[in-house]
Amino acid sequence: MQLPDHFEFMCPVKTGSGSQALSHLPSDLAALDARKPLILTEKKNSEKGLVKHLVQAFKTWNITLGVYDGIDDGTNLETVKELYNLYLDRGFDSLIVLGNGNVMNTAKILNIAVSGKPEDLKRVKEGGTITEPLKPMVYIPVISGTGTETSGDACLDGLCVSSTFLMPDIVTIDPKVLLDEDPEKVVNTGLAALTYGVEAYMADDANPVTLTYAQLAVDFVVNNLEVLVRESLVARGKVKAAIREFQAKKERTALVNAACMAGYVYASTGRGLASSLGAHVADASGFPKGIAMGLLLPYAMDVSARIKGRDLSSLMRPMAGIEMFCCTPEAQRFDYAVNRVRLLQNELFSLTGGRVPRTLEDMRITRKTLAGIAEKTSQENGACDSALCLTILEHAYDGKPVVS
Amino acid sequence: MLLPSYYEYCCRVKTVAGHEVLERIPELLSSMHAGKPMIITDKGVVAAGLMDIVTGALADKLVIGSIEDDVPPDSDLRVVNELARKYKAKGCDSIIAVGGGSVLDTAKGVNIIVSENADDLMKFTGAGALKRKLKPLVAVPTTAGTGSEVTLVAVIADHEKNRKMLFTSYFLLPDVAVIDSRMTMTLPDFLTAMTAMDALTHAVEAYTCLSKNPVSDACALEAITLISRNVLNVVKNPTDKDGRLALATAATLAGMAFSNSMVAMVHTIGHSVGAVCHVPHGTCMSILLPYGLEYNMHKNGEYTAELLYAVAGEKVFASTPKEQRAAKTVEYIRGMNQALHDATGGRHARCLREIMGRDGKPMVPAGTLETIARVALGDGSIFYNPEDLDFDDMMMVLTAAWEGVKLDQNMIKKG
Amino acid sequence: MNDFKEIEPGGRPFVRAYLEFMLWFVGRAIQAASKVDDSVRREFAELPEGFTFALTAAPAGPSMVVGKDNAGKVKYLGRSIEGRNLNVKMTLKSMEGLFQLFTFRESTPIANARDRLFVEGNIPEACAAVRILDIVQVYLLPKPVAKLAIKRYPIWDLKRHSWNRAMVNLRAVIGF
Ligand SMILES: [Fe+2]
């Protein structure tokens, strides 16, 4: 690949993933000089016993843990204020996030407040930037997520902030806390991760450093999502279910790795065509963002490769593996990659009985709203002029590939 | 990509790469609330005219607190203490390290002293001794090899007490690595060849050793691809700007890979060839790399086989039968050494007996091999090698590498 | 804040007791092997007088200390690292890590490769300590288990496999 004349990448996160990952947490926190962490999570996570696993990892460490499990969809800046007081009153010095989307958003916003002066939150609200590293923050993902938890983005109660200082210090992926989940949520996580990963290949400053994480996100989604969804829908007896669970843990770990890595990549490259459009399509249709982004992805790939002339052939490698990639003539590689994404979506459609849409028509949005979405997106994202955006949307409406 | 049952990966360094990126430094420092850096470098960098490029790029966008160009190739505690004293005296608030391994180690040592206000560096040697972020440190590598701009260790010698202090901490990672193609543009051909082979070795060992993980695997694959596609070209056309950037980027990627996956027996043995006979590190690496792969082949051959695609390209990979790929990878690496040997008029050595000193005498006489093997048994990188190595194994590898003949697979003890 | 509580995670007394016993046994086995096995004796001979080595888990053990006294005799020095000036210290990042090691679910090289332990002190001496531990493991463990614990199972003669093995185990139990 030809390197761009100038490129930058940073991922300040330490990732630990796999068996006994939680047991590394106390010593990792100690290395950051954190001695009294506050755990933030949702009720359902403590009910499912996930908090217990986390507490278990701190045995023998003589550390008092704070647990707040009241975060839900209604969590707002008022909650943050209460948590702020709690954090300071009880002398906490770090945050552990066990959960996804909203829990992480709450933690990021809370961390701005507790790291500096409480006015910082107000200052950031008025458009100020974060200029100093924040207090240590650990992110322990569960199976479902948005793919931006590990990025620098935070949005809560209308307050949206973005800063690399908001990225967690440590990400701990432990299969113990990756339980079976509603397939639609799993798909949403996977497709969001896939989209951010592929968009790094389409970015103007695509470079081998960013693509290290991006290729893994693509690889882990494409090679795990489908089987994970398919197998979770099969009814099994106790013994067979236990055997399957062993394998499922591995697949979930891979998928969550993809989601975390996608967040790292997204933090550097930002939104591309599919994710920009996807956000608005999600708003218009009521479908989750990841699913909307993923639906648009193959059409954005078409436009990038066939209209803008980007060489995306190397995307085939993480999808198909070295063996297949090498024996496929270069001119066929992009076709393979884009068809692989389409195939994945069609399979997911069939597996979920149509709950995961393949086309915008499946999403039941009307054709006449497309122009408005294209217009709105192109105003936000300069890389996508409204004609191009509309091309993507119209083709995605019919499920028709874009050809040059 | 293979997901091991557990792995860790961390590279907090911001990578800034390109043809004219030194100019980004003032802005990067100011985002870390710094604007008066001490520049640490060595005489070689100054003589090559690189310092002028650096100061020109920084121009009047910041105040240079001090330029210190006295770092010797084997820097030690005395130098570190002296620089720390000057840093404080001149009121600097950050460090820019321009150079290779020794410069960076020195800069990291200085940074510990000035950030922790320490008088005794020894207090910070243990694991977890550093608990806080240090002062902003920007690393500007001037060779495309060591990868030390992204490593979290520093080795500082104390010549008075005759000991080496080892520091390991994520806080020792530079904040930014600035990879500017101008910094390696004038590197002579044989140095280009040997530093590139050092980087290649980092990537290959990271991909094939015990603690391989998906992120360092991805870094390693990208690095190997970039090096094998560019090294010979750059050696032949030294002013190839894009080629230079590719090699420099590859070295950083390889650094990211091995600082997380570690290196194995090529470094185990290579370190001691360097220590006993004072052979440049890159030379040891290029000679020993094929032997490391051959020795471990029964344990990690499948990974070595996968590398064929990166070293030789997709066509060669696809047209080589599966069971021959690992051997072919080794063959290609030997071929690279041969091509570099030819392109540098023989200055790139292919085997240990070929290495000549400035005085024209061989640097590794056959009689030193036993000493080398014994020293190698005490090198920590041996832990990460897939197969065990005892003294006899070391001797077998060393003897073959001295002669320049392939390892006899039947002689390798397979347990 | 109804949804808030503070938790004291507590200890793991049973795991600790098990590990204390295992470490005690391995410590005594090293002492025994230094008398019975030539390779172990040679490794110790190369190490300096007063050399001490510890295997432990963060944050507070359990631990094992083995050392060489001034007369060159190898001794199991007990289960406390408190106040000792150690030449080499191998620390598992958690008690769970040590537990994995001593329930043979993870070998030392793999635990090391997975960032579950760190080594402090003189590196060549640490390499020697690991070689000694490898040999002792071959003495203590049945072959299939030992094969998981070390990289390459050694080819030993019959005496070393039978007589020496018996002696190491016997001496470890009665401690002479
Ligand atoms: Fe090296």
PDB file of C-alpha atoms in Angstrom, chain A residues 20 23 56, chain C residues 12 15 94-101 105:
ATOM      1  CA  GLN A  20      -8.849 -14.794  34.016  1.00  0.00           C
ATOM      2  CA  SER A  23      -7.705 -11.252  37.917  1.00  0.00           C
ATOM      3  CA  GLN A  56     -14.098 -12.149  43.280  1.00  0.00           C
TER       4      GLN A  56
ATOM      5  CA  ARG C  12      -9.347 -16.928  49.805  1.00  0.00           C
ATOM      6  CA  VAL C  15      -6.678 -21.537  48.041  1.00  0.00           C
ATOM      7  CA  SER C  94      -2.572 -12.421  41.520  1.00  0.00           C
ATOM      8  CA  MET C  95      -3.109 -15.409  43.775  1.00  0.00           C
ATOM      9  CA  GLU C  96      -5.319 -16.786  41.012  1.00  0.00           C
ATOM     10  CA  GLY C  97      -2.273 -16.826  38.709  1.00  0.00           C
ATOM     11  CA  LEU C  98      -0.300 -18.869  41.227  1.00  0.00           C
ATOM     12  CA  PHE C  99      -3.277 -21.151  41.685  1.00  0.00           C
ATOM     13  CA  GLN C 100      -3.464 -21.775  37.926  1.00  0.00           C
ATOM     14  CA  LEU C 101       0.234 -22.604  37.995  1.00  0.00           C
ATOM     15  CA  ARG C 105      -3.685 -25.424  34.162  1.00  0.00           C
TER      16      ARG C 105
END
